[in-house]
Short mmCIF file of C-alpha atoms in Angstrom, two decimals:
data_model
loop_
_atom_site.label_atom_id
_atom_site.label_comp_id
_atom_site.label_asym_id
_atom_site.label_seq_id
_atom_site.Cartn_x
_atom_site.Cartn_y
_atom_site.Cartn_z
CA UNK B 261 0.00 0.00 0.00
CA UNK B 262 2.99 2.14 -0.15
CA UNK B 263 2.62 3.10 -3.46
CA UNK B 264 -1.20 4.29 -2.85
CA UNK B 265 -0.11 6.33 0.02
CA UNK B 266 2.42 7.99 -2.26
CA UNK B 267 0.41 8.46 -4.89
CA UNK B 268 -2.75 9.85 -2.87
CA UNK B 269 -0.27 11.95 -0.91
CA UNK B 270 0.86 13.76 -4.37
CA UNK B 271 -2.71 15.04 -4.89
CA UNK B 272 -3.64 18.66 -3.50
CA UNK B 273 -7.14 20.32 -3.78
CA UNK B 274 -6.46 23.25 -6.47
CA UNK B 275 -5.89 26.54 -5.13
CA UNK B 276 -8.64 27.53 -7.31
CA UNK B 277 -10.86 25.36 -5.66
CA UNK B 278 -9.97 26.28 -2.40
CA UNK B 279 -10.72 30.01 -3.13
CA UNK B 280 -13.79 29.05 -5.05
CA UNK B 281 -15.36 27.43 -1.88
CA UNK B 282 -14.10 29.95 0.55
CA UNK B 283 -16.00 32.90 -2.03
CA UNK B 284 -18.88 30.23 -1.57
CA UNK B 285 -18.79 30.31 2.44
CA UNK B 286 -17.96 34.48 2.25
CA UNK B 287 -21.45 34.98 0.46
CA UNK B 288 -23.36 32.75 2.76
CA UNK B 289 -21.78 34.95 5.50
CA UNK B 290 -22.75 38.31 3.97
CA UNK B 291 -26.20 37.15 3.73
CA UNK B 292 -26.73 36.00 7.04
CA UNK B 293 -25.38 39.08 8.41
CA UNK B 294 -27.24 41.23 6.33
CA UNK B 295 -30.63 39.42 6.81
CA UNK B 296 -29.15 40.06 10.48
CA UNK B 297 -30.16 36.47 11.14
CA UNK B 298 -28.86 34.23 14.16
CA UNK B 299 -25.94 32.43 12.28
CA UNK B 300 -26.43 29.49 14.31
CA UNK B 301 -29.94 27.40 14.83
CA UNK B 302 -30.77 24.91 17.04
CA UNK B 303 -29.51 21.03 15.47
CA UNK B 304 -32.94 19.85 16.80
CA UNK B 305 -35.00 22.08 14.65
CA UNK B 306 -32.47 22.26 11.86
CA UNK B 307 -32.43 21.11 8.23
CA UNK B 308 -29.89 21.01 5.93
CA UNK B 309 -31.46 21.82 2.73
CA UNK B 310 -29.60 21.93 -0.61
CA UNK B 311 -31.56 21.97 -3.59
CA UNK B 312 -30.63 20.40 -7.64
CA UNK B 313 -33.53 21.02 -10.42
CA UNK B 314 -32.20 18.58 -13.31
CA UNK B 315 -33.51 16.86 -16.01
CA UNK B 316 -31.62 13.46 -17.57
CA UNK B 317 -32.22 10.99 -20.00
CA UNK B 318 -31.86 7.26 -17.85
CA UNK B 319 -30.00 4.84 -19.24
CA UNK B 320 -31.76 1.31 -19.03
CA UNK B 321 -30.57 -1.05 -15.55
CA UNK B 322 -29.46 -4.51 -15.71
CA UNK B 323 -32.41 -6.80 -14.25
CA UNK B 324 -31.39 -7.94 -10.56
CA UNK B 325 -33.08 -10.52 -8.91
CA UNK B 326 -34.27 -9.58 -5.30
CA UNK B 327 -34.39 -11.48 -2.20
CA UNK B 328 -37.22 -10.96 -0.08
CA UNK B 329 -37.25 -11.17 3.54
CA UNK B 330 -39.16 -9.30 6.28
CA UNK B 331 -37.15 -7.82 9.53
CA UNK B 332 -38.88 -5.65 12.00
CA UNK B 333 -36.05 -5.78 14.69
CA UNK B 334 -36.63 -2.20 16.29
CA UNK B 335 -39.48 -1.40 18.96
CA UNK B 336 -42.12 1.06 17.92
CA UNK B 337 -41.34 0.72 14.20
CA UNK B 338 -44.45 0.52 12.04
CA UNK B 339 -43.46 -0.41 8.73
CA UNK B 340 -41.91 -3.97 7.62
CA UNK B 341 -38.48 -3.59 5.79
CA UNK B 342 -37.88 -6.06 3.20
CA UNK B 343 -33.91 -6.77 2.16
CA UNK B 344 -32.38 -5.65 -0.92
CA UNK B 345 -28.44 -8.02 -0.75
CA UNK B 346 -25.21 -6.17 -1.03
CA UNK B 347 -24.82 -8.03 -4.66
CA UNK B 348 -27.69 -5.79 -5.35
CA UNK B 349 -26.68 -2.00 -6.37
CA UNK B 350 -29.70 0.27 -6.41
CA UNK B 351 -29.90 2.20 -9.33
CA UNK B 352 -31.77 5.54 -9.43
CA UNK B 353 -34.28 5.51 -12.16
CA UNK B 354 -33.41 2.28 -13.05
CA UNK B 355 -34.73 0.46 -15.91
CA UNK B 356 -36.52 4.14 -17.31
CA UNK B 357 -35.24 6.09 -20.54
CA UNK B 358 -37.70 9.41 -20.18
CA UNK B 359 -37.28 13.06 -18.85
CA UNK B 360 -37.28 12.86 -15.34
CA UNK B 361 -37.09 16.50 -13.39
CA UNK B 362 -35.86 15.50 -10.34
CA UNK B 363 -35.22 17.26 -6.73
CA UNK B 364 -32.66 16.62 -4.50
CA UNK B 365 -33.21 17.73 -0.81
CA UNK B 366 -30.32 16.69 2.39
CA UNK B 367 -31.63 16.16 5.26
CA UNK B 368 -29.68 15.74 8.98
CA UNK B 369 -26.04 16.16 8.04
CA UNK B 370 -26.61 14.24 4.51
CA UNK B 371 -28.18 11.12 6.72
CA UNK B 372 -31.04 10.98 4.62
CA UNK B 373 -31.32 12.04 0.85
CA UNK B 374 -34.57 12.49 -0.86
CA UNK B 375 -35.52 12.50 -4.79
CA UNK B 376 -38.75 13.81 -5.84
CA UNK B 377 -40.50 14.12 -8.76
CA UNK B 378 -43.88 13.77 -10.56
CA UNK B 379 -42.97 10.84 -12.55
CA UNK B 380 -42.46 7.14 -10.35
CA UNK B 381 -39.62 6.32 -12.31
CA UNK B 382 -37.40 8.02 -9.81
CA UNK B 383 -38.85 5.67 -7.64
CA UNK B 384 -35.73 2.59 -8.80
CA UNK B 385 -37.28 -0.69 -10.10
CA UNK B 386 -35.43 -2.76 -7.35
CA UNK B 387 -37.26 -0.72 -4.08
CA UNK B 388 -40.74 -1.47 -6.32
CA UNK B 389 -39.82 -4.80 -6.52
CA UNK B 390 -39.74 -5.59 -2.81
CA UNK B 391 -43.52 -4.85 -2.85
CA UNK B 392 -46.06 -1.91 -0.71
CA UNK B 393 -47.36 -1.96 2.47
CA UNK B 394 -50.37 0.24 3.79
CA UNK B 395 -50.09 2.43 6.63
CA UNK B 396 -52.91 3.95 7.50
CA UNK B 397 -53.79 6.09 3.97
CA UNK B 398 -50.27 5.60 2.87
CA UNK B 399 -48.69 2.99 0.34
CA UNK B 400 -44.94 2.76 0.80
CA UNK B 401 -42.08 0.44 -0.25
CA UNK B 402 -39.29 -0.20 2.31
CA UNK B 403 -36.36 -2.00 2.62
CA UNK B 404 -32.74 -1.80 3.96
CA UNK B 405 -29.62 -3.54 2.89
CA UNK B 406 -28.44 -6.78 4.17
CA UNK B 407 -26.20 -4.70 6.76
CA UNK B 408 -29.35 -2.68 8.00
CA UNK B 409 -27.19 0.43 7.65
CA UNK B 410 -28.98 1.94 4.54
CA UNK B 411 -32.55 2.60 4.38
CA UNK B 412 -35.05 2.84 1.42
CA UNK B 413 -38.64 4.15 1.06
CA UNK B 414 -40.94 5.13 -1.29
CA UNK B 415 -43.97 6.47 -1.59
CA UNK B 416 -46.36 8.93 -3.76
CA UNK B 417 -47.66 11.78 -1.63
CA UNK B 418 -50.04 14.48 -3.47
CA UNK B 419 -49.11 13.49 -7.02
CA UNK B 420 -45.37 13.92 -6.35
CA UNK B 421 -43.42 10.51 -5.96
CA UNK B 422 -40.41 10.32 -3.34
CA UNK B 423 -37.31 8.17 -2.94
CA UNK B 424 -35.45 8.14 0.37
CA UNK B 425 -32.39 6.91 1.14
CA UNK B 426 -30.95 7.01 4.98
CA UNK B 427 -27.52 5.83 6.05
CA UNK B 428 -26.66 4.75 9.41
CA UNK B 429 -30.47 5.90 10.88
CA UNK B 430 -32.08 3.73 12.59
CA UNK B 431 -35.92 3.01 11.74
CA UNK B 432 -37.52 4.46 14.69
CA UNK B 433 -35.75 8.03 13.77
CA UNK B 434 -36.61 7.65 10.38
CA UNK B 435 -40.15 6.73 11.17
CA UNK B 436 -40.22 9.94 13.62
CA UNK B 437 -38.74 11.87 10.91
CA UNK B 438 -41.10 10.64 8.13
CA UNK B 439 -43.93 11.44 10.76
CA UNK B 440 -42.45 15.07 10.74
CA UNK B 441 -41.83 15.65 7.28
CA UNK B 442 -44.72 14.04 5.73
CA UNK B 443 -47.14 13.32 8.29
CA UNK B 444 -46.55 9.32 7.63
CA UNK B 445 -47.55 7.63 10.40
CA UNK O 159 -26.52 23.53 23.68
CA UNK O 160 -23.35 26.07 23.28
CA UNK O 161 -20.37 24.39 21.96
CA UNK O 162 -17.24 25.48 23.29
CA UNK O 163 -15.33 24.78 20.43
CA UNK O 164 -14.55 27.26 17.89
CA UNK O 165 -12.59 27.42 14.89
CA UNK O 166 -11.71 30.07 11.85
CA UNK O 167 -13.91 28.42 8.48
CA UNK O 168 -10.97 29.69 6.70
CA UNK O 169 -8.22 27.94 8.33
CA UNK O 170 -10.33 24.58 8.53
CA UNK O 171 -10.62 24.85 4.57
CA UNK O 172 -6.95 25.42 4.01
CA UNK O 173 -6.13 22.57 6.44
CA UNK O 174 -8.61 19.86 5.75
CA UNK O 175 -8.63 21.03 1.85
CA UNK O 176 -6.53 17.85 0.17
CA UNK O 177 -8.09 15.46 2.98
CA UNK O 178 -11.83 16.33 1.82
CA UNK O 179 -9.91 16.64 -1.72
CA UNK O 180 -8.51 12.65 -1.86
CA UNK O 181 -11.66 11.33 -0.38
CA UNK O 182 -13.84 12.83 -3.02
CA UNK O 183 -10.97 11.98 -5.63
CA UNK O 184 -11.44 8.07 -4.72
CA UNK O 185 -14.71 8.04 -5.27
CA UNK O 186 -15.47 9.85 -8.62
CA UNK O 187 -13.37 10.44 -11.85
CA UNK O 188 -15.41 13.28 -12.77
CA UNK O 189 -13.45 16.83 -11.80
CA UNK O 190 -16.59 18.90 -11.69
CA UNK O 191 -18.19 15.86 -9.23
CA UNK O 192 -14.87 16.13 -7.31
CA UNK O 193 -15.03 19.51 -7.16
CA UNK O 194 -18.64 20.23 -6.63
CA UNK O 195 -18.78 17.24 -3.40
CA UNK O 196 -15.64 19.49 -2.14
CA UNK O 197 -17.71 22.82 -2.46
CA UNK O 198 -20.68 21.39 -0.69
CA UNK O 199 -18.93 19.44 2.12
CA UNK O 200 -17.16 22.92 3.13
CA UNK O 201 -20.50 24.90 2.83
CA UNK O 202 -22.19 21.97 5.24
CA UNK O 203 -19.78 22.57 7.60
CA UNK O 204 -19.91 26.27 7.55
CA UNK O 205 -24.02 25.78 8.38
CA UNK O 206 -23.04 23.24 11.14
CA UNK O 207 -20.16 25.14 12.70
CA UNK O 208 -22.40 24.77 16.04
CA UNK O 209 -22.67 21.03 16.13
CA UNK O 210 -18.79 20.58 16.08
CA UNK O 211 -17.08 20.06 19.86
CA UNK O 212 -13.83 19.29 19.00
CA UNK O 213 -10.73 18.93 16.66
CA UNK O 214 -11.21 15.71 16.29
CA UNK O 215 -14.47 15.79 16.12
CA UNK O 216 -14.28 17.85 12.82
CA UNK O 217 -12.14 15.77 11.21
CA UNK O 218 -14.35 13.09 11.87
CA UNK O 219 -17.38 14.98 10.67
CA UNK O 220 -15.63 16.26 7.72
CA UNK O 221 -15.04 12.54 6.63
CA UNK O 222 -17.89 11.28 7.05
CA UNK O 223 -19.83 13.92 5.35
CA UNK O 224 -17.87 13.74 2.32
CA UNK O 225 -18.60 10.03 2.07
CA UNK O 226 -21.87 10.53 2.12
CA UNK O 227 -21.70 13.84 -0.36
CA UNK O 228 -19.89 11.56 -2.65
CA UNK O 229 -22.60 8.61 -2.15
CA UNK O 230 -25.36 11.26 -2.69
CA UNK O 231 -23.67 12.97 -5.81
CA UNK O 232 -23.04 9.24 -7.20
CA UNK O 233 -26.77 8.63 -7.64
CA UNK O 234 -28.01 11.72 -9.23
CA UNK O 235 -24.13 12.34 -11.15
CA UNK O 236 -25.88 11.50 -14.65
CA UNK O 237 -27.71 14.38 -14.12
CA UNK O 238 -26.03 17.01 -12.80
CA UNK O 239 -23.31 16.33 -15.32
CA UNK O 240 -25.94 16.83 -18.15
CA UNK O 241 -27.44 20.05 -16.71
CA UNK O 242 -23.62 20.71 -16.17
CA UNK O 243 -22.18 20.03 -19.80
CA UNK O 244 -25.19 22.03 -20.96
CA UNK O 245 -24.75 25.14 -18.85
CA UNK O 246 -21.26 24.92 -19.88
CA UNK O 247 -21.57 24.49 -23.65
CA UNK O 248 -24.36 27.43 -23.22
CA UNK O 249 -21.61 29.87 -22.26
CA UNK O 250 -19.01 28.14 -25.17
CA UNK O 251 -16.70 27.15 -22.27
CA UNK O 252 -14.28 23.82 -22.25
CA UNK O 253 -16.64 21.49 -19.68
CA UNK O 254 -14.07 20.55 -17.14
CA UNK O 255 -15.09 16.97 -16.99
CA UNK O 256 -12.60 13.72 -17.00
CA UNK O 257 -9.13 13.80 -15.24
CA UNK O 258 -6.61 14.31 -16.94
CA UNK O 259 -3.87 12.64 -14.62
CA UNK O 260 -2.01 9.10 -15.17
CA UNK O 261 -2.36 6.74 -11.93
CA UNK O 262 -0.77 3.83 -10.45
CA UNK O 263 -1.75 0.27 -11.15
CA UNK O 264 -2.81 0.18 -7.11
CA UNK O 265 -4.32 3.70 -7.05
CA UNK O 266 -6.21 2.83 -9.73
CA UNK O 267 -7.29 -0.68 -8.37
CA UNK O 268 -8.43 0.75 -5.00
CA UNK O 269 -10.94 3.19 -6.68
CA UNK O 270 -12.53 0.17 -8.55
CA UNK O 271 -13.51 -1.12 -5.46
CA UNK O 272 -16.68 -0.70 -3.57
CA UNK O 273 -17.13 2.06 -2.09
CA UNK O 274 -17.06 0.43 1.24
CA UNK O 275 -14.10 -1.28 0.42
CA UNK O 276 -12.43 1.82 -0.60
CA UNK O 277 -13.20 3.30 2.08
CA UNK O 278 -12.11 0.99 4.46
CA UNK O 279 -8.84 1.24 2.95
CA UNK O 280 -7.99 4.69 2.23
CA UNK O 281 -9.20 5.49 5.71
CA UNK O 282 -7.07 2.54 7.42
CA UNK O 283 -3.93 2.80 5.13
CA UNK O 284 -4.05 6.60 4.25
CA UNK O 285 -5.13 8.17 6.74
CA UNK O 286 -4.11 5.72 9.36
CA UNK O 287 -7.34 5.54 11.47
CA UNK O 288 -7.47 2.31 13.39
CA UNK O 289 -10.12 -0.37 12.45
CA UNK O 290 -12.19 1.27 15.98
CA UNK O 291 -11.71 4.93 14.62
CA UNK O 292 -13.02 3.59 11.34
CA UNK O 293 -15.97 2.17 12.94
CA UNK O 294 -17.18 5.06 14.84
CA UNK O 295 -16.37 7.20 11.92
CA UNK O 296 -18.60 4.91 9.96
CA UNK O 297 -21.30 3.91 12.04
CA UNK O 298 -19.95 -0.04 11.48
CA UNK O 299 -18.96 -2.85 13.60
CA UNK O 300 -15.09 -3.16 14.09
CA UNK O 301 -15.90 -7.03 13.06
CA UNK O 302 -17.40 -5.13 9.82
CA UNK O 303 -14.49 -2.95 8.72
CA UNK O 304 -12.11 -5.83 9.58
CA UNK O 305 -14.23 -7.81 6.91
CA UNK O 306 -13.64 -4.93 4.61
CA UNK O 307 -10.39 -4.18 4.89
CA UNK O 308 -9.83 -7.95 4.41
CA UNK O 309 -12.34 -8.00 1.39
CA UNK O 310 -11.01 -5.28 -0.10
CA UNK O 311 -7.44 -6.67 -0.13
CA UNK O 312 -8.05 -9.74 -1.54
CA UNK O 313 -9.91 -7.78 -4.24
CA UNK O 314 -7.34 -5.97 -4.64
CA UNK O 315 -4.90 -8.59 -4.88
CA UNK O 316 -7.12 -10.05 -7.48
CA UNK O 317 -7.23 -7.31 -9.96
CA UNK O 318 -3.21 -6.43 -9.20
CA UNK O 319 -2.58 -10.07 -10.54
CA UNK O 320 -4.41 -9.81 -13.44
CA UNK O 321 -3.08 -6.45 -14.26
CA UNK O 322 0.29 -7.76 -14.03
CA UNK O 323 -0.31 -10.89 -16.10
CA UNK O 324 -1.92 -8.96 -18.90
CA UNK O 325 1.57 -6.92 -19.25
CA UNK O 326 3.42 -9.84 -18.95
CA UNK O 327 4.89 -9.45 -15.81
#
């Protein structure tokens, strides 16, 4: 591994880069000091929001095959998580070639990532696959990897269709925070 | 709750700059990826400032984050690099796209890998965290990234052999 650690150690972020960034952070500053906001808010009631509009053509997904197993280790989770295996790579959009407009949103610290959009197919074939559940007035897909460190839900709320993707939550938190954001429950 | 640790967003950049840099550069061979996961990691921390208690700690959070920027970026990176290429071609500029630079065999082999293999062991090798660090850092068991680390060297043994047998070596 010598040669990696040489190799890695020859890289350096470009200056250009750095000052790009830096510009980045200085605006952010001016305009919380102008707005004469509090530059800090609580963690509890913060969220991290950063916000892509894109459009893409998909490129079509190699079929995977999908084992399906139900785990419902936590206390006071509601919804059943089926199992996607680690041979398994979820693809976004998978198996689609439209125009998908697509938002991005970041939510605690990058934790959770959500894709919307008004067409399914950001919804990816392999979280479809594992099949819906009903919660109350909701239909939602679920499932985690075989680790249980990666989370995945979907579900259509008021003719938009949503894709989550948590890392390292665990499904009580996510099922509080799905509560919060969407009033899943 | 007021943290009692403070730091200068300016000096953090400077410092942590070709850390948050290499991470990103493992995991994507697209500059403008590279360069837009290093943007955003820096900006994330500059919102967080408050949640940070320690030196450490911000290390730790700055890896971390940029694993999951580059995770995040991976899934959507067909499409910001087609709004990107045609913003760029919009304006008649040169998109700044592929890398240019030539890399080791092993470099090379280690950013084929998984990206929890890679991880694993740029974190353990290059950065010299121990197999605990990694797992806190991670949110793993230590029996995990020791099955990782392992994994991801016989993976990479694997592809160095072949590599060397195709040239003949």
């Amino acid at each position: 591994m010598r040669e990696y650690k040489e190799q890695v150690a020859q890289q350096h972020a470009p200056n250009e880069l750095i000052q790009k960034t830096l510009n980045r952070i200085h605006e952010e500053q001016g305009k919380i000091e102008k707005q004469s906001a509090p530059v800090h808010e609580s963690r509890a009631s913060k969220k991290s929001r950063f916000r892509i509009v894109s459009s893409s053509i998909v490129a079509a997904a190699a079929g995977l095959a999908i084992i399906i197993s139900v785990a419902n280790a936590n206390s006071g989770a509601n919804l059943e998580y089926g199992t996607i295996p680690e041979t398994t790579m979820i693809r976004d959009m998978a198996g689609k070639e439209s125009t998908v407009s697509v938002e991005v949103e970041y939510y605690m610290d990058n934790d959770i990532v959500i894709q919307s959009s008004e067409d399914k197919a950001v919804i990816p074939e392999e979280l479809l696959k594992v099949g819906k559940q009903e919660v109350k007035d909701w239909q939602i897909y679920a499932a985690k990897n075989e680790e249980g460190n990666e989370i995945y839900v979907a579900f259509e709320q008021d003719g938009t269709y949503y894709y989550l993707r948590a890392y390292n939550i665990s499904e009580k938190k996510l099922e509080r925070f799905l509560k919060r954001e969407f009033s899943i429950q | 709750m007021q943290s009692k640790f403070t730091f200068d967003i300016d000096d953090v950049v400077q410092k942590y700059a070709d850390m948050v840099y290499r991470l990103a550069k493992i995991h994507s061979r697209n500059e403008y990826e590279v360069e837009d996961a290093f943007q955003e990691v820096f900006l994330k921390l500059f919102q967080n400032q408050e949640s940070i208690i320690s030196e450490e700690h911000l290390k730790a959070w700055l890896i971390r984050v940029t694993i999951n920027q580059c995770h995040s970026m991976s899934k959507t990176a067909w499409n910001r690099h087609k709004v990107a290429m045609e913003s760029i071609q919009e304006q008649g500029e040169e998109p700044v796209t592929e890398e240019k630079e030539d890399f080791s065999e092993v470099y090379e082999a280690v950013r084929e890998l998984p990206d929890k293999y890679k991880e694993a062991i740029h974190l353990y090798y290059y950065e010299e965290y121990s197999i605990k660090e990694i797992a806190s850092l991670l949110g793993k068991s230590e029996s995990t990234i020791k099955t990782q680390l392992s994994r991801g060297r016989q993976l990479l043994e694997k592809k160095l052999k072949e590599v060397y047998t195709d040239e003949g070596i």
